[in-house]
CSV table of C-alpha atoms and ligand atoms in Angstrom, one decimal:
chain,number,residue,atom,x,y,z
A,2,MET,CA,-15.4,-160.1,-176.1
A,3,ALA,CA,-11.7,-158.7,-174.5
A,4,SER,CA,-11.2,-155.2,-175.3
A,5,LEU,CA,-7.5,-155.6,-176.1
A,6,SER,CA,-5.5,-158.7,-176.4
A,7,LEU,CA,-1.6,-159.3,-176.3
A,8,LYS,CA,-0.2,-162.5,-177.2
A,9,HIS,CA,3.3,-163.0,-176.5
A,10,ILE,CA,4.3,-159.6,-177.2
A,11,ASN,CA,7.8,-159.4,-177.5
A,12,LYS,CA,10.5,-156.4,-177.2
A,13,THR,CA,13.7,-156.7,-178.3
A,14,TYR,CA,15.6,-153.3,-178.7
A,15,PRO,CA,17.7,-152.3,-181.7
A,16,ASN,CA,20.4,-153.0,-179.6
A,17,GLY,CA,19.8,-156.5,-178.7
A,18,TYR,CA,18.3,-156.0,-175.3
A,19,GLU,CA,15.3,-158.1,-174.7
A,20,ALA,CA,13.2,-155.7,-173.0
A,21,VAL,CA,9.8,-157.4,-173.1
A,22,LYS,CA,9.5,-161.3,-172.9
A,23,ASP,CA,6.3,-163.2,-174.3
A,24,PHE,CA,4.2,-160.8,-172.4
A,25,ASN,CA,0.3,-162.4,-172.2
A,26,LEU,CA,-2.7,-160.6,-171.3
A,27,GLU,CA,-6.5,-160.3,-171.9
A,28,ILE,CA,-8.0,-157.1,-170.9
A,29,GLU,CA,-11.9,-156.8,-170.9
A,30,ASP,CA,-13.9,-153.7,-171.4
A,31,LYS,CA,-13.6,-150.9,-169.1
A,32,GLU,CA,-11.2,-152.7,-167.1
A,33,PHE,CA,-8.5,-150.7,-165.3
A,34,ILE,CA,-5.3,-152.4,-165.3
A,35,ILE,CA,-1.9,-151.4,-163.3
A,36,PHE,CA,1.3,-152.5,-164.0
A,37,VAL,CA,3.8,-152.6,-161.4
A,38,GLY,CA,7.3,-153.6,-161.2
A,39,PRO,CA,10.9,-152.4,-160.3
A,40,SER,CA,12.4,-149.5,-162.6
A,41,GLY,CA,13.5,-150.9,-165.9
A,42,CYS,CA,11.2,-154.1,-166.1
A,43,GLY,CA,9.7,-153.2,-169.4
A,44,LYS,CA,6.3,-151.7,-168.0
A,45,SER,CA,6.7,-148.1,-170.4
A,46,THR,CA,8.2,-150.4,-173.5
A,47,THR,CA,4.8,-152.2,-173.4
A,48,LEU,CA,2.6,-149.4,-173.0
A,49,ARG,CA,4.5,-147.9,-175.7
A,50,MET,CA,3.9,-150.9,-177.9
A,51,ILE,CA,0.0,-150.6,-177.1
A,52,ALA,CA,0.0,-147.3,-178.2
A,53,GLY,CA,2.0,-147.5,-181.4
A,54,LEU,CA,4.8,-145.4,-180.4
A,55,GLU,CA,7.6,-148.5,-180.2
A,56,ASP,CA,7.8,-151.3,-182.6
A,57,ILE,CA,6.2,-154.7,-181.5
A,58,THR,CA,9.1,-157.4,-182.3
A,59,GLY,CA,7.3,-160.6,-181.5
A,60,GLY,CA,3.7,-161.3,-180.7
A,61,GLU,CA,0.4,-160.0,-181.6
A,62,LEU,CA,-1.7,-157.1,-180.0
A,63,TYR,CA,-5.5,-157.1,-180.7
A,64,ILE,CA,-7.8,-154.4,-180.0
A,65,GLY,CA,-11.4,-156.4,-180.1
A,66,ASP,CA,-10.8,-158.7,-183.5
A,67,THR,CA,-8.5,-156.2,-185.2
A,68,LYS,CA,-4.8,-156.8,-185.0
A,69,MET,CA,-3.1,-153.4,-184.4
A,70,ASN,CA,0.6,-154.4,-184.5
A,71,ASP,CA,1.0,-152.2,-187.9
A,72,VAL,CA,-1.8,-149.7,-187.4
A,73,ASP,CA,-0.6,-146.2,-187.2
A,74,PRO,CA,-0.6,-144.6,-183.6
A,75,LYS,CA,-3.8,-142.1,-184.4
A,76,ASP,CA,-6.0,-144.7,-185.7
A,77,ARG,CA,-5.6,-146.7,-183.0
A,78,ASP,CA,-8.2,-145.7,-180.6
A,79,ILE,CA,-6.1,-145.4,-178.0
A,80,ALA,CA,-4.7,-142.4,-175.8
A,81,MET,CA,-1.9,-142.1,-173.9
A,82,VAL,CA,-1.3,-139.7,-170.9
A,83,PHE,CA,2.8,-139.1,-170.1
A,84,GLN,CA,4.1,-138.3,-166.7
A,85,ASN,CA,5.7,-135.2,-168.2
A,86,TYR,CA,2.5,-134.3,-169.3
A,87,ALA,CA,4.2,-133.4,-172.9
A,88,LEU,CA,2.5,-130.0,-173.4
A,89,TYR,CA,2.9,-127.9,-176.1
A,90,PRO,CA,4.0,-125.0,-174.1
A,91,HIS,CA,3.7,-121.8,-177.0
A,92,MET,CA,-0.3,-123.1,-177.5
A,93,THR,CA,-3.3,-122.1,-174.8
A,94,VAL,CA,-4.7,-125.0,-172.9
A,95,TYR,CA,-7.8,-124.9,-175.7
A,96,ASP,CA,-4.9,-125.4,-178.5
A,97,ASN,CA,-3.3,-128.1,-176.8
A,98,MET,CA,-6.6,-130.3,-176.5
A,99,ALA,CA,-7.7,-129.0,-179.9
A,100,PHE,CA,-4.4,-129.9,-181.8
A,101,GLY,CA,-4.8,-133.7,-182.5
A,102,LEU,CA,-8.5,-133.2,-183.6
A,103,LYS,CA,-7.2,-130.4,-186.0
A,104,LEU,CA,-4.5,-132.8,-187.4
A,105,ARG,CA,-7.1,-135.1,-187.9
A,106,LYS,CA,-9.1,-132.7,-189.7
A,107,VAL,CA,-12.1,-132.6,-187.5
A,108,PRO,CA,-14.4,-130.0,-188.3
A,109,LYS,CA,-14.1,-126.9,-186.3
A,110,ASP,CA,-17.3,-126.6,-184.7
A,111,GLN,CA,-16.8,-130.4,-183.8
A,112,ILE,CA,-13.6,-129.4,-182.1
A,113,ASP,CA,-14.9,-126.8,-180.4
A,114,LYS,CA,-17.5,-129.1,-178.8
A,115,MET,CA,-15.3,-132.0,-178.1
A,116,VAL,CA,-12.7,-129.3,-176.2
A,117,ARG,CA,-15.4,-127.8,-174.1
A,118,GLU,CA,-17.1,-130.9,-173.0
A,119,ALA,CA,-13.7,-132.2,-172.0
A,120,ALA,CA,-12.9,-129.0,-170.5
A,121,LYS,CA,-16.2,-129.2,-168.6
A,122,ILE,CA,-15.5,-132.7,-167.4
A,123,LEU,CA,-11.8,-131.6,-165.8
A,124,ASP,CA,-12.8,-128.4,-164.5
A,125,LEU,CA,-10.7,-126.2,-167.2
A,126,GLU,CA,-13.3,-124.2,-168.5
A,127,PRO,CA,-11.9,-121.2,-167.0
A,128,LEU,CA,-8.2,-122.1,-167.9
A,129,LEU,CA,-9.0,-122.5,-171.8
A,130,ASP,CA,-7.0,-119.3,-172.5
A,131,ARG,CA,-3.9,-119.9,-170.6
A,132,LYS,CA,-0.7,-121.4,-171.6
A,133,PRO,CA,0.7,-124.2,-169.5
A,134,LYS,CA,3.4,-122.3,-167.8
A,135,ALA,CA,0.7,-120.1,-166.1
A,136,LEU,CA,-1.0,-123.3,-164.9
A,137,SER,CA,0.0,-125.3,-161.3
A,138,GLY,CA,1.2,-129.0,-161.6
A,139,GLY,CA,-2.2,-130.7,-161.5
A,140,GLN,CA,-3.8,-128.3,-163.6
A,141,ARG,CA,-1.2,-129.2,-166.3
A,142,GLN,CA,-1.9,-133.0,-165.7
A,143,ARG,CA,-5.6,-132.1,-166.0
A,144,VAL,CA,-4.8,-130.8,-169.4
A,145,ALA,CA,-2.8,-133.9,-170.1
A,146,MET,CA,-5.9,-136.0,-169.4
A,147,GLY,CA,-8.0,-133.3,-171.8
A,148,ARG,CA,-6.0,-134.2,-174.7
A,149,ALA,CA,-6.3,-137.7,-174.3
A,150,ILE,CA,-10.3,-137.4,-173.5
A,151,VAL,CA,-11.3,-135.6,-176.2
A,152,ARG,CA,-9.8,-138.3,-178.6
A,153,ASP,CA,-12.9,-140.5,-177.1
A,154,PRO,CA,-10.7,-143.4,-176.9
A,155,LYS,CA,-11.6,-146.9,-176.3
A,156,VAL,CA,-8.5,-147.4,-174.3
A,157,PHE,CA,-6.1,-144.6,-172.2
A,158,LEU,CA,-2.8,-145.5,-171.4
A,159,MET,CA,-1.1,-143.8,-168.2
A,160,ASP,CA,2.2,-144.0,-167.6
A,161,GLU,CA,2.6,-142.6,-163.9
A,162,PRO,CA,0.7,-139.6,-164.6
A,163,LEU,CA,0.7,-138.4,-161.4
A,164,SER,CA,4.3,-138.8,-160.0
A,165,ASN,CA,5.4,-135.1,-160.4
A,166,LEU,CA,2.7,-134.1,-158.0
A,167,ASP,CA,2.9,-133.6,-154.3
A,168,ALA,CA,0.8,-136.3,-152.0
A,169,LYS,CA,-2.2,-134.1,-151.4
A,170,LEU,CA,-2.6,-133.4,-154.9
A,171,ARG,CA,-2.1,-137.2,-156.0
A,172,GLY,CA,-4.7,-138.1,-153.7
A,173,GLN,CA,-7.2,-135.4,-155.1
A,174,MET,CA,-6.0,-136.7,-158.6
A,175,ARG,CA,-6.4,-140.3,-157.8
A,176,VAL,CA,-10.2,-139.9,-156.6
A,177,GLU,CA,-10.5,-137.6,-160.4
A,178,ILE,CA,-9.3,-140.8,-162.3
A,179,SER,CA,-11.5,-142.7,-160.6
A,180,ARG,CA,-14.5,-141.2,-161.6
A,181,LEU,CA,-13.2,-140.4,-165.0
A,182,HIS,CA,-13.0,-144.3,-165.2
A,183,GLN,CA,-16.6,-144.6,-164.4
A,184,ARG,CA,-18.0,-141.9,-166.3
A,185,LEU,CA,-16.2,-142.5,-169.5
A,186,GLY,CA,-16.7,-146.2,-169.2
A,187,THR,CA,-13.1,-147.0,-171.1
A,188,THR,CA,-10.5,-149.2,-170.4
A,189,ILE,CA,-7.3,-148.2,-168.8
A,190,ILE,CA,-4.0,-149.4,-168.3
A,191,TYR,CA,-2.1,-147.6,-165.6
A,192,VAL,CA,1.5,-147.8,-164.5
A,193,THR,CA,2.5,-146.6,-161.0
A,194,HIS,CA,5.0,-147.4,-158.1
A,195,ASP,CA,2.3,-146.3,-155.6
A,196,GLN,CA,0.4,-149.2,-153.7
A,197,THR,CA,-2.1,-147.0,-152.7
A,198,GLU,CA,-2.9,-146.0,-156.3
A,199,ALA,CA,-2.6,-149.6,-157.6
A,200,MET,CA,-5.1,-151.0,-154.1
A,201,THR,CA,-7.8,-147.8,-155.1
A,202,LEU,CA,-7.9,-147.9,-158.8
A,203,GLY,CA,-6.9,-151.0,-160.1
A,204,THR,CA,-9.3,-154.1,-161.1
A,205,ARG,CA,-6.4,-156.3,-161.7
A,206,ILE,CA,-2.8,-155.5,-161.1
A,207,VAL,CA,-0.1,-156.8,-163.2
A,208,VAL,CA,3.6,-157.7,-161.6
A,209,MET,CA,6.3,-157.2,-164.1
A,210,ASN,CA,10.0,-157.8,-163.4
A,211,GLY,CA,12.9,-158.2,-165.7
A,212,GLY,CA,10.5,-157.7,-168.8
A,213,ILE,CA,8.4,-160.9,-167.5
A,214,VAL,CA,5.0,-160.8,-166.2
A,215,GLN,CA,5.1,-162.7,-162.6
A,216,GLN,CA,1.9,-162.4,-161.5
A,217,VAL,CA,-1.6,-161.2,-162.7
A,218,ASP,CA,-4.5,-160.7,-159.7
A,219,THR,CA,-7.0,-158.4,-158.4
A,220,PRO,CA,-5.6,-155.9,-155.8
A,221,GLN,CA,-7.4,-158.3,-152.7
A,222,VAL,CA,-5.7,-161.1,-153.6
A,223,LEU,CA,-2.2,-159.1,-153.8
A,224,TYR,CA,-2.0,-156.8,-151.2
A,225,ASP,CA,-4.7,-158.2,-148.2
A,226,LYS,CA,-3.0,-160.5,-146.8
C,308,LIG,P1,10.0,-149.5,-166.8
C,308,LIG,O1,8.7,-148.7,-167.8
C,308,LIG,O2,9.5,-150.7,-165.9
C,308,LIG,O3,10.9,-148.4,-165.8
C,308,LIG,P2,11.3,-149.5,-169.6
C,308,LIG,O4,9.9,-150.0,-170.3
C,308,LIG,O5,11.5,-148.1,-169.7
C,308,LIG,O6,10.9,-150.1,-168.1
C,308,LIG,O7,12.3,-150.0,-169.8
C,308,LIG,C1,12.8,-151.5,-169.9
C,308,LIG,C2,14.5,-151.7,-170.1
C,308,LIG,O8,14.4,-151.2,-172.0
C,308,LIG,C3,15.3,-151.1,-169.7
C,308,LIG,O9,16.2,-151.9,-169.0
C,308,LIG,C4,15.7,-150.0,-170.4
C,308,LIG,O10,16.7,-149.6,-170.2
C,308,LIG,C5,15.5,-150.7,-171.6
C,308,LIG,N1,15.3,-149.7,-173.0
C,308,LIG,C6,14.3,-148.5,-172.8
C,308,LIG,N2,14.6,-147.9,-173.8
C,308,LIG,C7,15.4,-148.6,-174.7
C,308,LIG,C8,16.1,-148.1,-176.1
C,308,LIG,N3,15.6,-147.1,-176.8
C,308,LIG,N4,17.1,-148.9,-176.2
C,308,LIG,C9,17.7,-150.0,-175.6
C,308,LIG,N5,17.0,-150.4,-174.7
C,308,LIG,C10,16.1,-149.7,-174.1
C,309,LIG,P1,-2.7,-135.5,-179.9
C,309,LIG,O1,-1.8,-136.9,-179.4
C,309,LIG,O2,-1.5,-134.3,-179.8
C,309,LIG,O3,-4.1,-135.6,-179.5
C,309,LIG,P2,-2.1,-136.9,-182.4
C,309,LIG,O4,-2.8,-138.1,-181.9
C,309,LIG,O5,-2.3,-136.5,-183.7
C,309,LIG,O6,-2.6,-135.6,-181.5
C,309,LIG,O7,-0.5,-136.9,-182.4
C,309,LIG,C1,0.5,-136.1,-181.8
C,309,LIG,C2,1.4,-136.9,-181.6
C,309,LIG,O8,1.4,-137.4,-180.6
C,309,LIG,C3,2.2,-137.8,-182.4
C,309,LIG,O9,3.4,-137.0,-182.8
C,309,LIG,C4,2.6,-138.9,-181.9
C,309,LIG,O10,3.8,-139.3,-181.4
C,309,LIG,C5,1.5,-138.8,-180.4
C,309,LIG,N1,0.5,-139.7,-180.4
C,309,LIG,C6,0.0,-140.1,-181.4
C,309,LIG,N2,-1.2,-141.0,-181.2
C,309,LIG,C7,-0.7,-141.5,-179.9
C,309,LIG,C8,-1.1,-142.4,-178.8
C,309,LIG,N3,-2.4,-143.2,-179.8
C,309,LIG,N4,-1.0,-142.5,-178.1
C,309,LIG,C9,0.0,-141.5,-177.8
C,309,LIG,N5,0.8,-140.6,-178.2
C,309,LIG,C10,0.1,-140.7,-179.7
């Protein structure tokens, strides 16, 4: 069964601009899907619709057998990692990671267990009491991923998560994301401009242009000729 189905998805913004046109894709469990394409082609809009942060104006979105179009973001079993990290500056790393769970009224001892488990996976244990401004870029990015991991989501959405990092760190984090994918066994949809990331991480690559899906292929087919 497909883990995620996008059927004839459309996005027309309130100003009338059609940012995504008839997007169709069946994503299997544990796939690592990459979105590529020029700036403004509709990649982020598509991710945001899947996350529920943007209304879908046409078509249907399914997770498994459940139609998700009108489901609240926090009930979607999906977590998103943004390129600007979106950490709360006044909160410690621990509280940043615990915040979403607290909102969902998860019991405190369970929150503690989940946060520490995620911190372990991401090497964040020594940093739990720090605030974001006392972290490096790579550490902040890890915390952003930690916030997503504690949700234990079925699907991860990552919008250029490494674009603010320097080349060396980007390489390291690429390897970490690949390990994370294997270890957690989740489905990932990942937006990038970086061909190395697309080639090394992706099971399939979706090429978009002008709001339209132009091609869907494996990295081998897309790049190896
Ligand atoms: P990408 O992520 O591929 O760079 P986006 O999904 O961010 O592209 O944007 C797709 C198109 O939709 C762009 O032309 C952008 O200007 C437009 N767009 C994004 N947000 C809005 C909005 N709130 N209202 C109108 N147009 C928007
Ligand atoms: P957090 O995402 O911080 O773990 P919540 O899910 O409770 O905590 O929501 C906090 C904010 O995160 C919300 O205001 C919303 O904008 C955003 N958000 C909620 N659900 C999602 C999601 N599935 N993907 C991305 N962002 C989300």
